[in-house]
mmCIF file of C-alpha atoms in Angstrom:
data_model
loop_
_atom_site.group_PDB
_atom_site.id
_atom_site.type_symbol
_atom_site.label_atom_id
_atom_site.label_comp_id
_atom_site.label_asym_id
_atom_site.label_seq_id
_atom_site.Cartn_x
_atom_site.Cartn_y
_atom_site.Cartn_z
ATOM 1 C CA MET V 26 77.210 -14.182 -151.619
ATOM 2 C CA LYS V 27 76.380 -10.460 -152.007
ATOM 3 C CA LEU V 28 74.632 -9.516 -155.223
ATOM 4 C CA THR V 29 75.233 -6.130 -156.854
ATOM 5 C CA ASN V 30 72.228 -3.569 -156.721
ATOM 6 C CA ARG V 31 71.324 -4.387 -160.334
ATOM 7 C CA LEU V 32 71.325 -8.079 -159.843
ATOM 8 C CA LEU V 33 69.508 -7.887 -156.363
ATOM 9 C CA LYS V 34 66.746 -5.648 -158.121
ATOM 10 C CA ILE V 35 66.310 -8.286 -160.858
ATOM 11 C CA ALA V 36 66.167 -11.088 -158.339
ATOM 12 C CA SER V 37 63.424 -9.082 -156.397
ATOM 13 C CA LEU V 38 61.115 -9.294 -159.377
ATOM 14 C CA VAL V 39 61.146 -13.206 -159.586
ATOM 15 C CA ASN V 40 57.825 -14.552 -157.964
ATOM 16 C CA GLU V 41 58.060 -17.026 -155.305
ATOM 17 C CA ASN V 42 57.986 -20.693 -155.987
ATOM 18 C CA LYS V 43 58.382 -20.196 -159.751
ATOM 19 C CA ARG V 44 60.479 -22.347 -162.038
ATOM 20 C CA LEU V 45 63.147 -19.886 -163.321
ATOM 21 C CA ALA V 46 65.443 -19.694 -166.306
ATOM 22 C CA ASP V 47 68.399 -17.448 -166.217
ATOM 23 C CA ILE V 48 69.590 -16.924 -169.759
ATOM 24 C CA GLY V 49 73.207 -15.721 -170.009
ATOM 25 C CA THR V 50 73.686 -16.686 -166.402
ATOM 26 C CA ASP V 51 77.403 -16.043 -166.308
ATOM 27 C CA HIS V 52 78.319 -17.141 -162.742
ATOM 28 C CA GLY V 53 74.711 -18.022 -161.841
ATOM 29 C CA TYR V 54 74.537 -15.511 -159.080
ATOM 30 C CA ILE V 55 70.791 -14.725 -159.317
ATOM 31 C CA PRO V 56 69.442 -18.243 -159.368
ATOM 32 C CA VAL V 57 71.927 -19.357 -156.752
ATOM 33 C CA TYR V 58 70.862 -16.471 -154.426
ATOM 34 C CA LEU V 59 67.169 -17.153 -155.017
ATOM 35 C CA LEU V 60 67.567 -20.873 -154.373
ATOM 36 C CA ASN V 61 69.624 -20.091 -151.114
ATOM 37 C CA GLU V 62 66.905 -17.678 -150.054
ATOM 38 C CA GLY V 63 64.288 -20.427 -150.581
ATOM 39 C CA LYS V 64 62.378 -18.216 -152.914
ATOM 40 C CA ILE V 65 62.458 -20.594 -155.746
ATOM 41 C CA ASN V 66 63.086 -24.472 -155.882
ATOM 42 C CA PHE V 67 64.301 -25.061 -159.352
ATOM 43 C CA ALA V 68 66.268 -23.085 -161.978
ATOM 44 C CA ILE V 69 67.837 -23.585 -165.323
ATOM 45 C CA LEU V 70 71.101 -21.800 -165.888
ATOM 46 C CA ALA V 71 72.027 -21.248 -169.429
ATOM 47 C CA ASP V 72 74.928 -19.560 -171.280
ATOM 48 C CA ILE V 73 76.081 -19.667 -174.996
ATOM 49 C CA ASN V 74 79.649 -19.910 -173.784
ATOM 50 C CA LYS V 75 81.421 -22.779 -171.928
ATOM 51 C CA GLY V 76 83.509 -20.630 -169.672
ATOM 52 C CA PRO V 77 80.628 -18.773 -167.998
ATOM 53 C CA LEU V 78 78.562 -21.873 -167.661
ATOM 54 C CA GLU V 79 81.544 -23.629 -165.790
ATOM 55 C CA ASN V 80 81.682 -20.698 -163.527
ATOM 56 C CA ALA V 81 78.100 -21.129 -162.923
ATOM 57 C CA ARG V 82 78.439 -24.819 -162.325
ATOM 58 C CA SER V 83 81.255 -24.094 -159.778
ATOM 59 C CA GLU V 84 78.924 -21.626 -157.955
ATOM 60 C CA VAL V 85 76.232 -24.199 -157.818
ATOM 61 C CA LYS V 86 78.540 -26.946 -156.450
ATOM 62 C CA ARG V 87 80.026 -24.544 -153.861
ATOM 63 C CA ASN V 88 76.551 -23.923 -152.642
ATOM 64 C CA LYS V 89 75.471 -27.606 -152.845
ATOM 65 C CA LEU V 90 72.507 -26.845 -155.073
ATOM 66 C CA GLU V 91 73.251 -29.608 -157.835
ATOM 67 C CA ASP V 92 69.848 -31.219 -157.219
ATOM 68 C CA LYS V 93 67.962 -27.918 -157.793
ATOM 69 C CA VAL V 94 69.360 -26.723 -161.161
ATOM 70 C CA ASP V 95 69.995 -27.729 -164.677
ATOM 71 C CA LEU V 96 72.939 -26.242 -166.503
ATOM 72 C CA ARG V 97 72.682 -25.894 -170.319
ATOM 73 C CA LEU V 98 75.013 -24.675 -173.044
ATOM 74 C CA GLY V 99 73.232 -22.972 -175.837
ATOM 75 C CA SER V 100 71.835 -19.724 -177.385
ATOM 76 C CA GLY V 101 69.241 -17.876 -175.545
ATOM 77 C CA ILE V 102 65.857 -19.483 -174.772
ATOM 78 C CA GLU V 103 66.477 -21.996 -177.672
ATOM 79 C CA VAL V 104 67.707 -24.222 -174.736
ATOM 80 C CA LEU V 105 64.197 -24.293 -173.214
ATOM 81 C CA LYS V 106 61.079 -26.265 -173.965
ATOM 82 C CA LYS V 107 57.636 -25.154 -173.547
ATOM 83 C CA GLY V 108 56.417 -25.654 -169.991
ATOM 84 C CA GLU V 109 59.790 -26.152 -168.406
ATOM 85 C CA VAL V 110 59.848 -22.876 -166.600
ATOM 86 C CA ASP V 111 57.390 -20.184 -165.423
ATOM 87 C CA GLU V 112 59.624 -16.996 -165.632
ATOM 88 C CA VAL V 113 62.691 -16.160 -167.623
ATOM 89 C CA ILE V 114 65.528 -13.608 -167.008
ATOM 90 C CA ILE V 115 67.440 -12.173 -169.902
ATOM 91 C CA ALA V 116 69.916 -9.588 -168.407
ATOM 92 C CA GLY V 117 73.075 -7.782 -169.452
ATOM 93 C CA MET V 118 72.568 -7.942 -173.165
ATOM 94 C CA GLY V 119 71.730 -5.491 -175.836
ATOM 95 C CA GLY V 120 68.027 -4.640 -176.402
ATOM 96 C CA ILE V 121 68.110 -5.761 -179.987
ATOM 97 C CA LEU V 122 69.676 -9.132 -179.124
ATOM 98 C CA ILE V 123 67.043 -9.669 -176.473
ATOM 99 C CA GLY V 124 64.386 -9.186 -178.991
ATOM 100 C CA GLU V 125 66.191 -11.528 -181.436
ATOM 101 C CA LEU V 126 66.253 -14.258 -178.710
ATOM 102 C CA LEU V 127 62.622 -13.993 -177.940
ATOM 103 C CA GLU V 128 61.778 -14.205 -181.743
ATOM 104 C CA ALA V 129 64.127 -17.405 -181.979
ATOM 105 C CA ASN V 130 61.788 -19.391 -179.707
ATOM 106 C CA LYS V 131 58.338 -17.942 -179.726
ATOM 107 C CA GLU V 132 56.798 -21.101 -178.301
ATOM 108 C CA VAL V 133 58.564 -20.477 -174.964
ATOM 109 C CA ALA V 134 58.641 -16.784 -175.148
ATOM 110 C CA HIS V 135 54.928 -16.782 -175.530
ATOM 111 C CA SER V 136 53.924 -19.375 -173.016
ATOM 112 C CA VAL V 137 56.024 -18.247 -169.923
ATOM 113 C CA GLU V 138 54.200 -16.247 -167.292
ATOM 114 C CA LYS V 139 56.797 -13.467 -167.138
ATOM 115 C CA LEU V 140 59.869 -12.102 -168.773
ATOM 116 C CA ILE V 141 62.399 -10.122 -166.778
ATOM 117 C CA LEU V 142 64.509 -8.307 -169.163
ATOM 118 C CA GLN V 143 67.428 -5.891 -168.515
ATOM 119 C CA PRO V 144 68.923 -4.519 -171.759
ATOM 120 C CA MET V 145 72.342 -2.716 -171.475
ATOM 121 C CA GLN V 146 71.564 -0.524 -174.506
ATOM 122 C CA ALA V 147 68.872 -0.198 -177.265
ATOM 123 C CA GLN V 148 66.057 -0.145 -174.600
ATOM 124 C CA GLU V 149 63.924 1.937 -176.843
ATOM 125 C CA GLU V 150 64.188 -0.613 -179.615
ATOM 126 C CA LEU V 151 63.304 -3.506 -177.165
ATOM 127 C CA ARG V 152 60.212 -1.779 -176.077
ATOM 128 C CA ARG V 153 59.282 -1.142 -179.698
ATOM 129 C CA TYR V 154 59.695 -4.779 -180.462
ATOM 130 C CA LEU V 155 57.788 -6.058 -177.322
ATOM 131 C CA LEU V 156 54.739 -3.650 -177.932
ATOM 132 C CA ASN V 157 54.589 -4.369 -181.607
ATOM 133 C CA ASN V 158 54.916 -8.068 -181.292
ATOM 134 C CA GLY V 159 52.022 -8.952 -178.755
ATOM 135 C CA TYR V 160 53.773 -8.447 -175.378
ATOM 136 C CA GLU V 161 52.537 -6.338 -172.618
ATOM 137 C CA ILE V 162 54.886 -4.381 -170.470
ATOM 138 C CA LEU V 163 53.722 -5.204 -166.952
ATOM 139 C CA ASN V 164 56.017 -3.089 -164.920
ATOM 140 C CA GLU V 165 59.296 -1.163 -165.338
ATOM 141 C CA CYS V 166 61.796 -0.014 -162.792
ATOM 142 C CA LEU V 167 65.152 1.811 -162.609
ATOM 143 C CA GLU V 168 68.300 0.780 -160.530
ATOM 144 C CA LYS V 169 71.374 2.688 -159.973
ATOM 145 C CA GLU V 170 74.889 0.991 -159.680
ATOM 146 C CA ASP V 171 78.190 2.736 -160.049
ATOM 147 C CA PHE V 172 76.673 5.933 -161.443
ATOM 148 C CA ARG V 173 74.776 4.127 -164.076
ATOM 149 C CA LEU V 174 71.039 3.808 -164.314
ATOM 150 C CA TYR V 175 69.708 0.422 -165.496
ATOM 151 C CA GLU V 176 66.136 -0.134 -166.912
ATOM 152 C CA ILE V 177 64.415 -3.405 -166.006
ATOM 153 C CA ILE V 178 61.323 -4.424 -167.929
ATOM 154 C CA GLU V 179 58.806 -7.032 -166.855
ATOM 155 C CA ALA V 180 56.713 -8.302 -169.734
ATOM 156 C CA ARG V 181 54.393 -11.148 -170.874
ATOM 157 C CA TYR V 182 52.964 -12.318 -174.220
ATOM 158 C CA THR V 183 49.153 -11.506 -174.664
ATOM 159 C CA GLY V 184 48.931 -11.617 -178.428
ATOM 160 C CA LYS V 185 47.767 -7.959 -178.618
ATOM 161 C CA ASN V 186 49.889 -5.149 -179.904
ATOM 162 C CA THR V 187 49.976 -1.865 -177.877
ATOM 163 C CA THR V 188 49.942 1.600 -179.571
ATOM 164 C CA ILE V 189 52.139 4.356 -178.056
ATOM 165 C CA ASP V 190 50.619 7.905 -178.259
ATOM 166 C CA ASP V 191 53.908 9.565 -178.121
ATOM 167 C CA GLU V 192 57.176 8.158 -179.434
ATOM 168 C CA ILE V 193 58.997 9.620 -176.413
ATOM 169 C CA ASN V 194 57.408 6.632 -174.343
ATOM 170 C CA TYR V 195 59.572 4.157 -176.208
ATOM 171 C CA GLU V 196 62.502 6.164 -174.594
ATOM 172 C CA VAL V 197 60.860 6.796 -171.320
ATOM 173 C CA SER V 198 58.373 4.138 -170.200
ATOM 174 C CA GLN V 199 54.944 5.163 -169.222
ATOM 175 C CA LYS V 200 55.197 2.646 -166.391
ATOM 176 C CA LEU V 201 58.094 4.729 -164.867
ATOM 177 C CA ILE V 202 56.100 7.723 -164.927
ATOM 178 C CA GLU V 203 53.008 5.957 -163.543
ATOM 179 C CA ASN V 204 55.043 4.652 -160.703
ATOM 180 C CA LYS V 205 56.911 7.834 -160.066
ATOM 181 C CA ASP V 206 60.120 5.913 -159.896
ATOM 182 C CA GLU V 207 62.426 7.667 -157.451
ATOM 183 C CA LEU V 208 65.237 7.715 -160.012
ATOM 184 C CA LEU V 209 63.016 9.050 -162.839
ATOM 185 C CA ALA V 210 64.058 12.737 -162.699
ATOM 186 C CA GLU V 211 67.771 11.780 -162.804
ATOM 187 C CA PHE V 212 66.917 9.313 -165.700
ATOM 188 C CA ILE V 213 65.219 11.956 -167.647
ATOM 189 C CA ASP V 214 67.870 14.573 -166.862
ATOM 190 C CA ASN V 215 70.503 12.336 -168.210
ATOM 191 C CA LYS V 216 68.665 11.976 -171.529
ATOM 192 C CA ILE V 217 68.348 15.763 -171.762
ATOM 193 C CA LYS V 218 72.024 16.128 -171.368
ATOM 194 C CA LYS V 219 72.596 13.599 -174.034
ATOM 195 C CA TYR V 220 70.473 15.445 -176.540
ATOM 196 C CA ASN V 221 72.123 18.826 -175.441
ATOM 197 C CA ASN V 222 75.589 17.099 -176.108
ATOM 198 C CA ILE V 223 74.312 16.184 -179.488
ATOM 199 C CA ILE V 224 73.259 19.725 -180.322
ATOM 200 C CA GLU V 225 76.703 20.999 -179.118
ATOM 201 C CA LYS V 226 78.539 18.668 -181.321
ATOM 202 C CA LEU V 227 76.558 19.696 -184.277
ATOM 203 C CA GLY V 228 77.969 23.107 -183.922
ATOM 204 C CA ASP V 229 76.733 25.988 -186.236
ATOM 205 C CA LYS V 230 76.568 23.966 -189.446
ATOM 206 C CA ASN V 231 73.370 24.500 -191.322
ATOM 207 C CA SER V 232 73.259 21.617 -193.723
ATOM 208 C CA GLU V 233 69.898 19.870 -194.321
ATOM 209 C CA ALA V 234 71.139 16.861 -192.349
ATOM 210 C CA VAL V 235 72.446 18.896 -189.486
ATOM 211 C CA ILE V 236 69.224 21.114 -189.252
ATOM 212 C CA PHE V 237 67.081 17.829 -189.059
ATOM 213 C CA LYS V 238 69.244 16.359 -186.274
ATOM 214 C CA ARG V 239 69.168 19.648 -184.351
ATOM 215 C CA ASN V 240 65.472 20.064 -184.670
ATOM 216 C CA LEU V 241 64.855 16.398 -183.695
ATOM 217 C CA ALA V 242 67.151 16.816 -180.584
ATOM 218 C CA ASN V 243 65.451 19.986 -179.464
ATOM 219 C CA GLU V 244 62.114 18.289 -180.026
ATOM 220 C CA LYS V 245 63.162 15.394 -177.707
ATOM 221 C CA ILE V 246 64.414 17.754 -175.178
ATOM 222 C CA GLU V 247 60.953 19.546 -174.953
ATOM 223 C CA LYS V 248 59.212 16.398 -174.661
ATOM 224 C CA LEU V 249 61.442 15.028 -171.995
ATOM 225 C CA LYS V 250 61.003 18.310 -170.091
ATOM 226 C CA ASN V 251 57.191 17.887 -170.172
ATOM 227 C CA LEU V 252 57.457 14.436 -168.642
ATOM 228 C CA ILE V 253 58.951 15.790 -165.424
#
């Protein structure tokens, strides 16, 4: 079984010999891969929908891993109990939804050693939720797949809120800058293009609302340029 670049990067962030939960597991590719590689010995595969969970069950059976997994039907980390797993993957969902899933079972979210989160959108909102609700962002990385850049966040609960000096770092993580991620320049350039597109679409109109949006976009562009 060959994982895509995105899934392979997520799998690489799981620590060895940890009990893993993969939330929204779909076909169960990540935990099956890690079990076959001998990197982990146990995984809980969970999904809110029966179809994907049955796909995961078939993948588990095909790889003869039934004795090393537990498949659970349910919403997010509500299927987990405190102490059952060490690390949790929540990937392929929106950032706001991921925050809601963590909020729905704080006992588990606060007790695990690490959360590996890969939001498909609303990444800024997820960072804001994490840092304002007692989580520490341990690390971040980017992965490219099919011309799209994916943001992957490693976090854990410490109980201490983190203050961000500049709002732009909710959009471009300080960790990516510190790590000098090899995809960072492309990532920032994409964001600059996005804001330039916004300015272009606003045209020459000069209503109060348009002026505000244009000024905000220009301010974001300048801050993004200063990050490079």
